[in-house]
Amino acid sequence: MLRATLILSLTAIAGAACAQTPPPGSQRVAAASSMVWGSSAVSRPAGWYGSDEARRLALQVIAHQSPQGGWPKNTDLFAPPAPDADPTLTNTIDNNATTLPLAFIARVIEAGDSTPRAAFDRGLDYLLAAQYPNGGWPQYAPLRGGYHDAVTYNDDAMVRVLRLLDEVAQTKPPYGFVDGARRERAAQAVRRGVDALLKSQVRQDGRRTVWSAQHDPVTLAPVGARRFEPASLSGQESVGLVRFLMGIDPPGPDVIAAVEGAVAWFRATALYDIRIESFTDAEGQADRRVVPAPGEGPLWARFYGLEDNRPLFTGRDGVPRPALADIERERRAGYNYYGDWAKTLLERDYPAWRARLARPN
């Protein structure tokens, strides 16, 4: 009963922005553009964001904003909204949704156009309202049930929210126009988010390790998502969380301990002398296999056992297995179960962080 009550309250909090009406200028703005929607939209020269094209595209992005204030994922926001757009894609922080549109609009505002300001404020308010009381963020808000309601570290979803809010709180460009009240709310949200990261870090016999890709919205315990994504220690998502914690200045003792514990875990679980090879099988279908490669590495598995730190490989049947070859070809070829995700973290970022803190390696 307590859990049901908490989830109900979280649903109400996440949907708090629903009563707002779309801002002026959010109508469709149909026009061709050479720009492609994606991360490159926020990497243009600063002067470009004051151009007529940028201002027009900002209105186009706003046309995709939902009544709740969020944006859809897997959608070309520089194209007019489709009349048959999939409603299940909107109001999410997954796949750069909501955070990337806000970052783009902010650059246009900073360049001198105040027209998108109302839409930006609504989007920022949406992110702040979607935060759980324990500091985490769900993948979708309002809540939709299932794994979407979990605190979502998967694919750096929550990290992107924290980075944006932290930049807002610190008045970093391009967020200097944000009002003081929202900056303070953003700062408080970041503090709660960091607290959630520290509390959800998995411990083994009292030792800090890393994180799962998803955590329970109430208990913060590791949970699974799709059938091939078990509750586990993540060799991928944990990298972004460590980098965010390294960016806290100055870090408190708990943050330092969290980083040190995660780095020690990455070092202990690194895989050497193997290579992941893509090939075409006898039936002409794409596949992947693990082959011996002396001297190569390090690599990390996407999933590790919560207690034994052994790599896990789970196909669509949901049964964890010890080797990539043990699951179906479709998942082997269609999902990244291995990667060099922590390599730069260990070789460059961590030593630089230690040097900044004047801590000996």
Short mmCIF file of C-alpha atoms in Angstrom, two decimals, residues 39-351:
data_model
loop_
_atom_site.label_atom_id
_atom_site.label_comp_id
_atom_site.label_asym_id
_atom_site.label_seq_id
_atom_site.Cartn_x
_atom_site.Cartn_y
_atom_site.Cartn_z
CA SER A 39 23.69 16.81 -31.34
CA SER A 40 25.23 18.94 -34.11
CA ALA A 41 22.35 21.40 -33.57
CA VAL A 42 24.13 22.74 -30.49
CA SER A 43 27.65 22.82 -31.94
CA ARG A 44 27.30 25.58 -34.54
CA PRO A 45 29.30 28.86 -34.26
CA ALA A 46 27.75 31.17 -31.67
CA GLY A 47 26.89 33.81 -34.26
CA TRP A 48 24.73 31.39 -36.25
CA TYR A 49 22.14 31.17 -33.46
CA GLY A 50 21.23 34.80 -34.10
CA SER A 51 20.44 34.10 -37.75
CA ASP A 52 17.00 34.04 -39.32
CA GLU A 53 17.42 30.32 -40.01
CA ALA A 54 18.15 29.53 -36.37
CA ARG A 55 15.17 31.58 -35.18
CA ARG A 56 12.88 29.85 -37.65
CA LEU A 57 14.18 26.42 -36.61
CA ALA A 58 13.65 27.27 -32.95
CA LEU A 59 9.96 27.83 -33.68
CA GLN A 60 9.93 24.52 -35.51
CA VAL A 61 11.39 22.76 -32.47
CA ILE A 62 8.80 24.43 -30.23
CA ALA A 63 6.04 23.10 -32.50
CA HIS A 64 6.95 19.61 -31.22
CA GLN A 65 6.72 20.55 -27.54
CA SER A 66 3.94 18.75 -25.70
CA PRO A 67 1.30 20.42 -23.50
CA GLN A 68 3.24 19.04 -20.51
CA GLY A 69 6.40 20.80 -21.67
CA GLY A 70 8.49 17.85 -22.86
CA TRP A 71 9.63 16.72 -26.30
CA PRO A 72 9.54 13.42 -28.19
CA LYS A 73 12.49 11.16 -28.92
CA ASN A 74 13.50 9.67 -32.28
CA THR A 75 11.89 12.61 -34.06
CA ASP A 76 13.23 15.18 -36.54
CA LEU A 77 12.43 18.38 -34.66
CA PHE A 78 13.53 20.50 -37.62
CA ALA A 79 10.66 19.06 -39.70
CA PRO A 80 6.97 19.90 -39.20
CA PRO A 81 5.18 17.62 -36.71
CA ALA A 82 3.56 14.74 -38.53
CA PRO A 83 -0.23 14.53 -38.18
CA ASP A 84 0.16 10.82 -37.37
CA ALA A 85 3.12 11.24 -34.99
CA ASP A 86 3.47 8.43 -32.45
CA PRO A 87 2.17 9.85 -29.13
CA THR A 88 4.16 7.26 -27.16
CA LEU A 89 7.44 8.98 -28.11
CA THR A 90 6.84 12.26 -26.33
CA ASN A 91 7.51 13.55 -22.80
CA THR A 92 10.78 11.70 -22.28
CA ILE A 93 14.44 12.30 -21.44
CA ASP A 94 15.49 9.23 -23.45
CA ASN A 95 17.73 9.58 -26.51
CA ASN A 96 18.44 13.30 -25.98
CA ALA A 97 14.76 14.20 -25.93
CA THR A 98 13.81 17.37 -24.02
CA THR A 99 17.37 18.20 -22.92
CA LEU A 100 18.68 18.72 -26.47
CA PRO A 101 15.72 20.90 -27.56
CA LEU A 102 16.21 23.04 -24.47
CA ALA A 103 19.92 23.41 -25.17
CA PHE A 104 19.20 24.47 -28.76
CA ILE A 105 16.49 26.97 -27.83
CA ALA A 106 18.71 28.44 -25.11
CA ARG A 107 21.37 29.26 -27.70
CA VAL A 108 18.84 31.12 -29.82
CA ILE A 109 17.62 33.06 -26.78
CA GLU A 110 21.19 33.91 -25.77
CA ALA A 111 21.79 35.22 -29.30
CA GLY A 112 19.08 37.82 -28.82
CA ASP A 113 15.69 36.30 -29.68
CA SER A 114 13.31 36.33 -26.72
CA THR A 115 10.46 34.67 -28.64
CA PRO A 116 11.28 31.11 -27.48
CA ARG A 117 11.65 32.14 -23.82
CA ALA A 118 8.20 30.92 -22.73
CA ALA A 119 8.76 27.53 -24.34
CA PHE A 120 12.15 27.22 -22.67
CA ASP A 121 10.70 28.06 -19.25
CA ARG A 122 7.94 25.47 -19.74
CA GLY A 123 10.48 22.83 -20.71
CA LEU A 124 12.69 23.61 -17.74
CA ASP A 125 9.67 23.53 -15.42
CA TYR A 126 8.76 20.15 -16.92
CA LEU A 127 12.17 18.69 -16.02
CA LEU A 128 11.97 20.08 -12.50
CA ALA A 129 8.44 18.72 -11.99
CA ALA A 130 9.41 15.29 -13.32
CA GLN A 131 12.05 14.66 -10.64
CA TYR A 132 11.17 12.05 -8.05
CA PRO A 133 11.29 13.06 -4.36
CA ASN A 134 14.37 10.81 -3.97
CA GLY A 135 16.23 12.81 -6.64
CA GLY A 136 15.97 10.50 -9.64
CA TRP A 137 14.21 10.97 -12.98
CA PRO A 138 11.97 8.49 -14.80
CA GLN A 139 12.38 7.88 -18.50
CA TYR A 140 8.90 9.32 -19.19
CA ALA A 141 6.77 11.83 -17.31
CA PRO A 142 3.86 11.61 -16.71
CA LEU A 143 4.57 8.03 -15.65
CA ARG A 144 3.58 5.18 -17.97
CA GLY A 145 4.22 2.09 -15.88
CA GLY A 146 6.73 -0.72 -16.23
CA TYR A 147 10.45 -0.11 -16.55
CA HIS A 148 9.82 3.39 -17.96
CA ASP A 149 9.09 4.52 -14.40
CA ALA A 150 12.52 3.44 -13.12
CA VAL A 151 15.19 5.99 -12.29
CA THR A 152 16.86 5.93 -15.69
CA TYR A 153 20.63 6.05 -16.04
CA ASN A 154 20.37 4.11 -19.30
CA ASP A 155 22.02 5.84 -22.27
CA ASP A 156 23.00 8.79 -19.99
CA ALA A 157 19.39 9.98 -19.76
CA MET A 158 19.53 11.29 -16.18
CA VAL A 159 23.11 12.53 -16.57
CA ARG A 160 22.02 14.81 -19.42
CA VAL A 161 19.31 16.28 -17.21
CA LEU A 162 21.75 16.86 -14.35
CA ARG A 163 24.30 18.51 -16.62
CA LEU A 164 21.74 20.89 -18.08
CA LEU A 165 20.32 21.82 -14.67
CA ASP A 166 23.81 22.26 -13.23
CA GLU A 167 24.71 24.66 -16.05
CA VAL A 168 21.47 26.55 -15.43
CA ALA A 169 22.16 26.74 -11.69
CA GLN A 170 25.68 28.07 -12.28
CA THR A 171 24.51 30.60 -14.91
CA LYS A 172 26.80 29.05 -17.51
CA PRO A 173 26.32 29.97 -21.17
CA PRO A 174 23.89 29.76 -22.82
CA TYR A 175 21.67 29.83 -19.72
CA GLY A 176 22.49 33.28 -18.37
CA PHE A 177 18.96 34.51 -19.12
CA VAL A 178 17.28 32.06 -16.71
CA ASP A 179 15.62 33.84 -13.78
CA GLY A 180 16.94 33.52 -10.25
CA ALA A 181 14.02 31.47 -8.93
CA ARG A 182 14.46 28.78 -11.58
CA ARG A 183 18.23 28.78 -11.07
CA GLU A 184 17.71 28.07 -7.38
CA ARG A 185 15.21 25.29 -8.16
CA ALA A 186 17.72 23.82 -10.60
CA ALA A 187 20.46 23.91 -7.96
CA GLN A 188 18.22 22.12 -5.47
CA ALA A 189 17.31 19.51 -8.10
CA VAL A 190 20.98 18.84 -8.82
CA ARG A 191 21.69 18.37 -5.12
CA ARG A 192 18.86 15.84 -4.86
CA GLY A 193 20.06 14.14 -8.03
CA VAL A 194 23.59 13.76 -6.68
CA ASP A 195 22.15 12.35 -3.48
CA ALA A 196 20.24 9.75 -5.54
CA LEU A 197 23.43 8.81 -7.40
CA LEU A 198 25.33 8.29 -4.16
CA LYS A 199 22.54 6.29 -2.53
CA SER A 200 21.97 4.06 -5.56
CA GLN A 201 25.63 3.13 -6.08
CA VAL A 202 25.75 -0.64 -5.57
CA ARG A 203 27.87 -1.93 -2.72
CA GLN A 204 29.40 -5.39 -2.39
CA ASP A 205 30.42 -6.30 1.16
CA GLY A 206 30.45 -2.59 1.95
CA ARG A 207 32.62 -1.66 -1.05
CA ARG A 208 31.29 0.83 -3.59
CA THR A 209 31.06 -0.50 -7.15
CA VAL A 210 29.01 1.11 -9.95
CA TRP A 211 25.34 1.38 -10.97
CA SER A 212 22.65 -0.48 -12.81
CA ALA A 213 21.16 1.09 -15.93
CA GLN A 214 17.86 1.47 -14.05
CA HIS A 215 16.99 1.72 -10.36
CA ASP A 216 13.71 1.37 -8.50
CA PRO A 217 11.88 4.73 -8.22
CA VAL A 218 11.21 4.21 -4.51
CA THR A 219 13.98 2.01 -3.07
CA LEU A 220 16.72 2.90 -5.61
CA ALA A 221 17.59 -0.81 -5.84
CA PRO A 222 18.85 -2.07 -9.25
CA VAL A 223 16.06 -3.19 -11.58
CA GLY A 224 15.88 -4.53 -15.11
CA ALA A 225 14.25 -3.02 -18.19
CA ARG A 226 13.57 -4.95 -21.38
CA ARG A 227 13.93 -8.73 -21.14
CA PHE A 228 17.50 -8.61 -22.43
CA GLU A 229 18.44 -5.81 -19.99
CA PRO A 230 18.67 -7.41 -16.53
CA ALA A 231 19.24 -5.76 -13.18
CA SER A 232 23.02 -5.71 -13.17
CA LEU A 233 26.16 -3.62 -12.84
CA SER A 234 26.54 -1.52 -15.98
CA GLY A 235 29.88 -1.27 -17.73
CA GLN A 236 28.51 1.47 -19.98
CA GLU A 237 26.07 3.74 -18.14
CA SER A 238 28.27 3.92 -15.04
CA VAL A 239 30.95 5.78 -17.02
CA GLY A 240 28.74 8.82 -17.56
CA LEU A 241 27.76 8.86 -13.90
CA VAL A 242 31.39 8.84 -12.78
CA ARG A 243 32.25 11.66 -15.20
CA PHE A 244 29.40 13.75 -13.83
CA LEU A 245 30.55 13.19 -10.26
CA MET A 246 34.09 14.14 -11.27
CA GLY A 247 32.73 17.47 -12.47
CA ILE A 248 31.48 18.46 -9.00
CA ASP A 249 33.71 21.20 -7.62
CA PRO A 250 34.53 20.97 -4.84
CA PRO A 251 33.58 17.33 -4.27
CA GLY A 252 32.61 16.19 -0.80
CA PRO A 253 34.01 13.04 0.81
CA ASP A 254 31.02 10.96 -0.37
CA VAL A 255 31.53 12.05 -3.98
CA ILE A 256 35.25 11.27 -3.81
CA ALA A 257 34.52 7.85 -2.32
CA ALA A 258 31.94 7.15 -5.04
CA VAL A 259 34.42 7.98 -7.82
CA GLU A 260 37.25 5.98 -6.24
CA GLY A 261 35.00 2.97 -5.71
CA ALA A 262 33.73 3.02 -9.29
CA VAL A 263 37.23 3.41 -10.75
CA ALA A 264 38.48 0.48 -8.69
CA TRP A 265 35.58 -1.60 -9.99
CA PHE A 266 36.29 -0.66 -13.61
CA ARG A 267 39.91 -1.66 -13.18
CA ALA A 268 38.97 -4.98 -11.61
CA THR A 269 36.41 -5.91 -14.29
CA ALA A 270 38.34 -4.84 -17.41
CA LEU A 271 38.61 -7.58 -20.05
CA TYR A 272 41.82 -8.08 -22.01
CA ASP A 273 43.12 -10.24 -24.86
CA ILE A 274 39.79 -10.41 -26.72
CA ARG A 275 38.22 -8.65 -29.69
CA ILE A 276 34.59 -8.37 -30.77
CA GLU A 277 34.43 -9.31 -34.43
CA SER A 278 31.57 -8.59 -36.82
CA PHE A 279 31.06 -11.09 -39.62
CA THR A 280 28.48 -12.50 -42.04
CA ASP A 281 27.35 -16.04 -41.32
CA ALA A 282 26.74 -18.84 -43.81
CA GLU A 283 23.19 -17.64 -44.38
CA GLY A 284 24.34 -14.11 -45.21
CA GLN A 285 23.21 -12.59 -41.91
CA ALA A 286 25.19 -10.17 -39.75
CA ASP A 287 26.63 -11.62 -36.57
CA ARG A 288 29.24 -10.97 -33.88
CA ARG A 289 31.64 -13.18 -32.00
CA VAL A 290 34.37 -12.94 -29.39
CA VAL A 291 37.81 -13.95 -30.69
CA PRO A 292 41.18 -14.23 -28.92
CA ALA A 293 43.36 -11.14 -29.44
CA PRO A 294 46.48 -11.20 -27.23
CA GLY A 295 47.50 -7.74 -26.08
CA GLU A 296 44.21 -6.04 -26.98
CA GLY A 297 41.82 -4.34 -24.59
CA PRO A 298 40.53 -3.22 -22.27
CA LEU A 299 36.87 -3.91 -22.95
CA TRP A 300 33.94 -4.05 -20.59
CA ALA A 301 30.71 -6.01 -20.74
CA ARG A 302 27.45 -4.09 -20.79
CA PHE A 303 26.07 -6.17 -17.91
CA TYR A 304 27.78 -7.74 -14.89
CA GLY A 305 26.31 -9.84 -12.08
CA LEU A 306 25.33 -7.78 -9.05
CA GLU A 307 27.19 -10.07 -6.66
CA ASP A 308 29.91 -11.87 -8.64
CA ASN A 309 30.94 -9.23 -11.25
CA ARG A 310 30.78 -11.81 -14.03
CA PRO A 311 29.66 -10.65 -17.50
CA LEU A 312 26.04 -11.48 -18.31
CA PHE A 313 24.52 -12.01 -21.75
CA THR A 314 20.74 -12.10 -21.93
CA GLY A 315 18.67 -12.60 -25.05
CA ARG A 316 15.00 -11.97 -25.61
CA ASP A 317 14.11 -14.98 -23.48
CA GLY A 318 15.36 -13.09 -20.42
CA VAL A 319 17.71 -15.87 -19.29
CA PRO A 320 21.22 -14.65 -18.32
CA ARG A 321 24.04 -16.67 -19.87
CA PRO A 322 27.83 -16.56 -19.42
CA ALA A 323 28.91 -16.01 -23.04
CA LEU A 324 27.88 -13.92 -26.03
CA ALA A 325 27.72 -17.06 -28.18
CA ASP A 326 25.00 -18.45 -25.91
CA ILE A 327 22.31 -15.97 -26.96
CA GLU A 328 20.47 -15.61 -30.25
CA ARG A 329 22.13 -14.12 -33.33
CA GLU A 330 19.59 -11.30 -33.58
CA ARG A 331 20.64 -9.89 -30.18
CA ARG A 332 24.35 -10.56 -30.72
CA ALA A 333 24.27 -8.46 -33.89
CA GLY A 334 21.70 -5.89 -32.75
CA TYR A 335 22.90 -4.87 -29.28
CA ASN A 336 26.25 -3.76 -27.91
CA TYR A 337 27.15 -6.23 -25.17
CA TYR A 338 30.82 -5.14 -25.15
CA GLY A 339 32.56 -1.78 -25.47
CA ASP A 340 35.66 0.18 -24.48
CA TRP A 341 33.46 2.59 -22.52
CA ALA A 342 35.73 3.18 -19.50
CA LYS A 343 39.06 3.28 -21.35
CA THR A 344 39.35 7.08 -21.65
CA LEU A 345 37.87 7.51 -18.19
CA LEU A 346 40.70 5.49 -16.65
CA GLU A 347 43.54 6.67 -18.88
CA ARG A 348 42.75 10.41 -19.10
CA ASP A 349 39.79 11.64 -17.04
CA TYR A 350 40.55 9.98 -13.73
CA PRO A 351 44.24 11.00 -13.59
#
